[in-house]
Amino acid sequence: MMVVFFIGAGLSAIATRLAQTQRADIQQVYNNLEQGSRNHLNAFVRTLETQTGEEYSPQYLSADEYAEIVSSPTGQSRGYRGGQGGSVRAG
């Protein structure tokens, strides 16, 4: 359960840092980290619910952001497209 807690906190920190830079290469790194964190959150929540029947309640994310992440297919949340390190923001 602690892993999911830290992923939510990490997403918040990544979003803050992303907003603080204009460098495209650094933005790409933060975008990839964010997408990986979203994928991990999605996977951990599904596994928690499947194995224990428990429902995770977000600690750092808003209810809307959490719902968007867990309802999105892995690799597709927040308009990202791409694979293995090649995620790019759509639009």
PDB file of C-alpha atoms in Angstrom:
ATOM      1  CA  MET A   1       0.000   0.000   0.000  1.00  0.00           C
ATOM      2  CA  MET A   2       2.891   2.375   0.694  1.00  0.00           C
ATOM      3  CA  VAL A   3       4.126   2.059  -2.894  1.00  0.00           C
ATOM      4  CA  VAL A   4       0.854   3.464  -4.227  1.00  0.00           C
ATOM      5  CA  PHE A   5       1.054   6.285  -1.679  1.00  0.00           C
ATOM      6  CA  PHE A   6       4.542   7.236  -2.882  1.00  0.00           C
ATOM      7  CA  ILE A   7       3.510   7.102  -6.545  1.00  0.00           C
ATOM      8  CA  GLY A   8       0.806   9.699  -5.876  1.00  0.00           C
ATOM      9  CA  ALA A   9       3.291  11.923  -4.067  1.00  0.00           C
ATOM     10  CA  GLY A  10       5.779  11.459  -6.909  1.00  0.00           C
ATOM     11  CA  LEU A  11       3.234  12.499  -9.517  1.00  0.00           C
ATOM     12  CA  SER A  12       2.647  15.708  -7.617  1.00  0.00           C
ATOM     13  CA  ALA A  13       6.387  16.446  -7.453  1.00  0.00           C
ATOM     14  CA  ILE A  14       6.894  15.629 -11.145  1.00  0.00           C
ATOM     15  CA  ALA A  15       4.089  17.997 -12.161  1.00  0.00           C
ATOM     16  CA  THR A  16       5.641  20.770 -10.068  1.00  0.00           C
ATOM     17  CA  ARG A  17       9.097  20.297 -11.592  1.00  0.00           C
ATOM     18  CA  LEU A  18       7.708  19.998 -15.119  1.00  0.00           C
ATOM     19  CA  ALA A  19       6.036  23.389 -14.746  1.00  0.00           C
ATOM     20  CA  GLN A  20       9.366  24.923 -13.694  1.00  0.00           C
ATOM     21  CA  THR A  21      11.361  24.141 -16.841  1.00  0.00           C
ATOM     22  CA  GLN A  22      11.234  25.281 -20.437  1.00  0.00           C
ATOM     23  CA  ARG A  23      13.905  22.855 -21.686  1.00  0.00           C
ATOM     24  CA  ALA A  24      12.361  20.336 -24.065  1.00  0.00           C
ATOM     25  CA  ASP A  25      14.793  17.555 -23.113  1.00  0.00           C
ATOM     26  CA  ILE A  26      14.035  17.943 -19.404  1.00  0.00           C
ATOM     27  CA  GLN A  27      10.304  18.150 -20.116  1.00  0.00           C
ATOM     28  CA  GLN A  28      10.571  14.861 -22.009  1.00  0.00           C
ATOM     29  CA  VAL A  29      12.257  13.217 -19.021  1.00  0.00           C
ATOM     30  CA  TYR A  30       9.533  14.475 -16.665  1.00  0.00           C
ATOM     31  CA  ASN A  31       6.810  13.412 -19.118  1.00  0.00           C
ATOM     32  CA  ASN A  32       8.288   9.902 -19.271  1.00  0.00           C
ATOM     33  CA  LEU A  33       8.576   9.732 -15.464  1.00  0.00           C
ATOM     34  CA  GLU A  34       4.995  10.910 -15.105  1.00  0.00           C
ATOM     35  CA  GLN A  35       3.689   8.348 -17.574  1.00  0.00           C
ATOM     36  CA  GLY A  36       5.639   5.552 -15.882  1.00  0.00           C
ATOM     37  CA  SER A  37       4.265   6.597 -12.498  1.00  0.00           C
ATOM     38  CA  ARG A  38       0.724   6.667 -13.867  1.00  0.00           C
ATOM     39  CA  ASN A  39       1.198   3.198 -15.350  1.00  0.00           C
ATOM     40  CA  HIS A  40       2.518   1.895 -12.027  1.00  0.00           C
ATOM     41  CA  LEU A  41      -0.356   3.443 -10.082  1.00  0.00           C
ATOM     42  CA  ASN A  42      -2.837   1.883 -12.481  1.00  0.00           C
ATOM     43  CA  ALA A  43      -1.182  -1.537 -12.155  1.00  0.00           C
ATOM     44  CA  PHE A  44      -0.879  -1.419  -8.358  1.00  0.00           C
ATOM     45  CA  VAL A  45      -4.508  -0.375  -7.919  1.00  0.00           C
ATOM     46  CA  ARG A  46      -5.739  -3.169 -10.209  1.00  0.00           C
ATOM     47  CA  THR A  47      -3.566  -5.716  -8.399  1.00  0.00           C
ATOM     48  CA  LEU A  48      -4.677  -4.518  -4.961  1.00  0.00           C
ATOM     49  CA  GLU A  49      -8.327  -4.794  -5.933  1.00  0.00           C
ATOM     50  CA  THR A  50      -7.876  -8.167  -7.642  1.00  0.00           C
ATOM     51  CA  GLN A  51      -5.871  -9.796  -4.864  1.00  0.00           C
ATOM     52  CA  THR A  52      -7.490  -8.284  -1.770  1.00  0.00           C
ATOM     53  CA  GLY A  53     -10.779  -6.758  -2.880  1.00  0.00           C
ATOM     54  CA  GLU A  54      -9.678  -3.484  -1.262  1.00  0.00           C
ATOM     55  CA  GLU A  55     -10.211  -0.181  -2.993  1.00  0.00           C
ATOM     56  CA  TYR A  56      -7.366   2.338  -2.821  1.00  0.00           C
ATOM     57  CA  SER A  57      -8.176   5.883  -1.738  1.00  0.00           C
ATOM     58  CA  PRO A  58      -5.813   8.549  -3.140  1.00  0.00           C
ATOM     59  CA  GLN A  59      -3.803  10.596  -0.661  1.00  0.00           C
ATOM     60  CA  TYR A  60      -2.063  13.176  -2.889  1.00  0.00           C
ATOM     61  CA  LEU A  61      -4.079  13.141  -6.103  1.00  0.00           C
ATOM     62  CA  SER A  62      -7.464  14.751  -6.541  1.00  0.00           C
ATOM     63  CA  ALA A  63     -10.376  12.369  -6.924  1.00  0.00           C
ATOM     64  CA  ASP A  64     -10.771  13.464 -10.558  1.00  0.00           C
ATOM     65  CA  GLU A  65      -7.100  12.936 -11.451  1.00  0.00           C
ATOM     66  CA  TYR A  66      -7.052   9.554  -9.706  1.00  0.00           C
ATOM     67  CA  ALA A  67     -10.218   8.443 -11.539  1.00  0.00           C
ATOM     68  CA  GLU A  68      -8.733   9.530 -14.874  1.00  0.00           C
ATOM     69  CA  ILE A  69      -5.555   7.531 -14.247  1.00  0.00           C
ATOM     70  CA  VAL A  70      -7.190   4.283 -13.135  1.00  0.00           C
ATOM     71  CA  SER A  71      -9.822   4.386 -15.873  1.00  0.00           C
ATOM     72  CA  SER A  72      -7.242   4.905 -18.638  1.00  0.00           C
ATOM     73  CA  PRO A  73      -5.572   2.018 -20.427  1.00  0.00           C
ATOM     74  CA  THR A  74      -1.944   1.661 -19.370  1.00  0.00           C
ATOM     75  CA  GLY A  75       0.238   3.959 -21.416  1.00  0.00           C
ATOM     76  CA  GLN A  76      -2.665   6.140 -22.546  1.00  0.00           C
ATOM     77  CA  SER A  77      -3.438   8.407 -19.606  1.00  0.00           C
ATOM     78  CA  ARG A  78      -3.300  12.205 -19.958  1.00  0.00           C
ATOM     79  CA  GLY A  79      -3.101  12.122 -23.729  1.00  0.00           C
ATOM     80  CA  TYR A  80       0.289  10.445 -23.979  1.00  0.00           C
ATOM     81  CA  ARG A  81       1.136   8.229 -26.893  1.00  0.00           C
ATOM     82  CA  GLY A  82       4.182   6.139 -27.518  1.00  0.00           C
ATOM     83  CA  GLY A  83       6.065   3.299 -25.947  1.00  0.00           C
ATOM     84  CA  GLN A  84       9.367   2.444 -24.336  1.00  0.00           C
ATOM     85  CA  GLY A  85      10.706   5.823 -23.412  1.00  0.00           C
ATOM     86  CA  GLY A  86       9.087   7.475 -26.395  1.00  0.00           C
ATOM     87  CA  SER A  87       6.011   8.952 -24.774  1.00  0.00           C
ATOM     88  CA  VAL A  88       4.989  12.299 -26.153  1.00  0.00           C
ATOM     89  CA  ARG A  89       2.154  14.580 -25.211  1.00  0.00           C
ATOM     90  CA  ALA A  90      -0.637  14.537 -27.781  1.00  0.00           C
ATOM     91  CA  GLY A  91      -1.967  17.863 -28.983  1.00  0.00           C
TER      92      GLY A  91
END
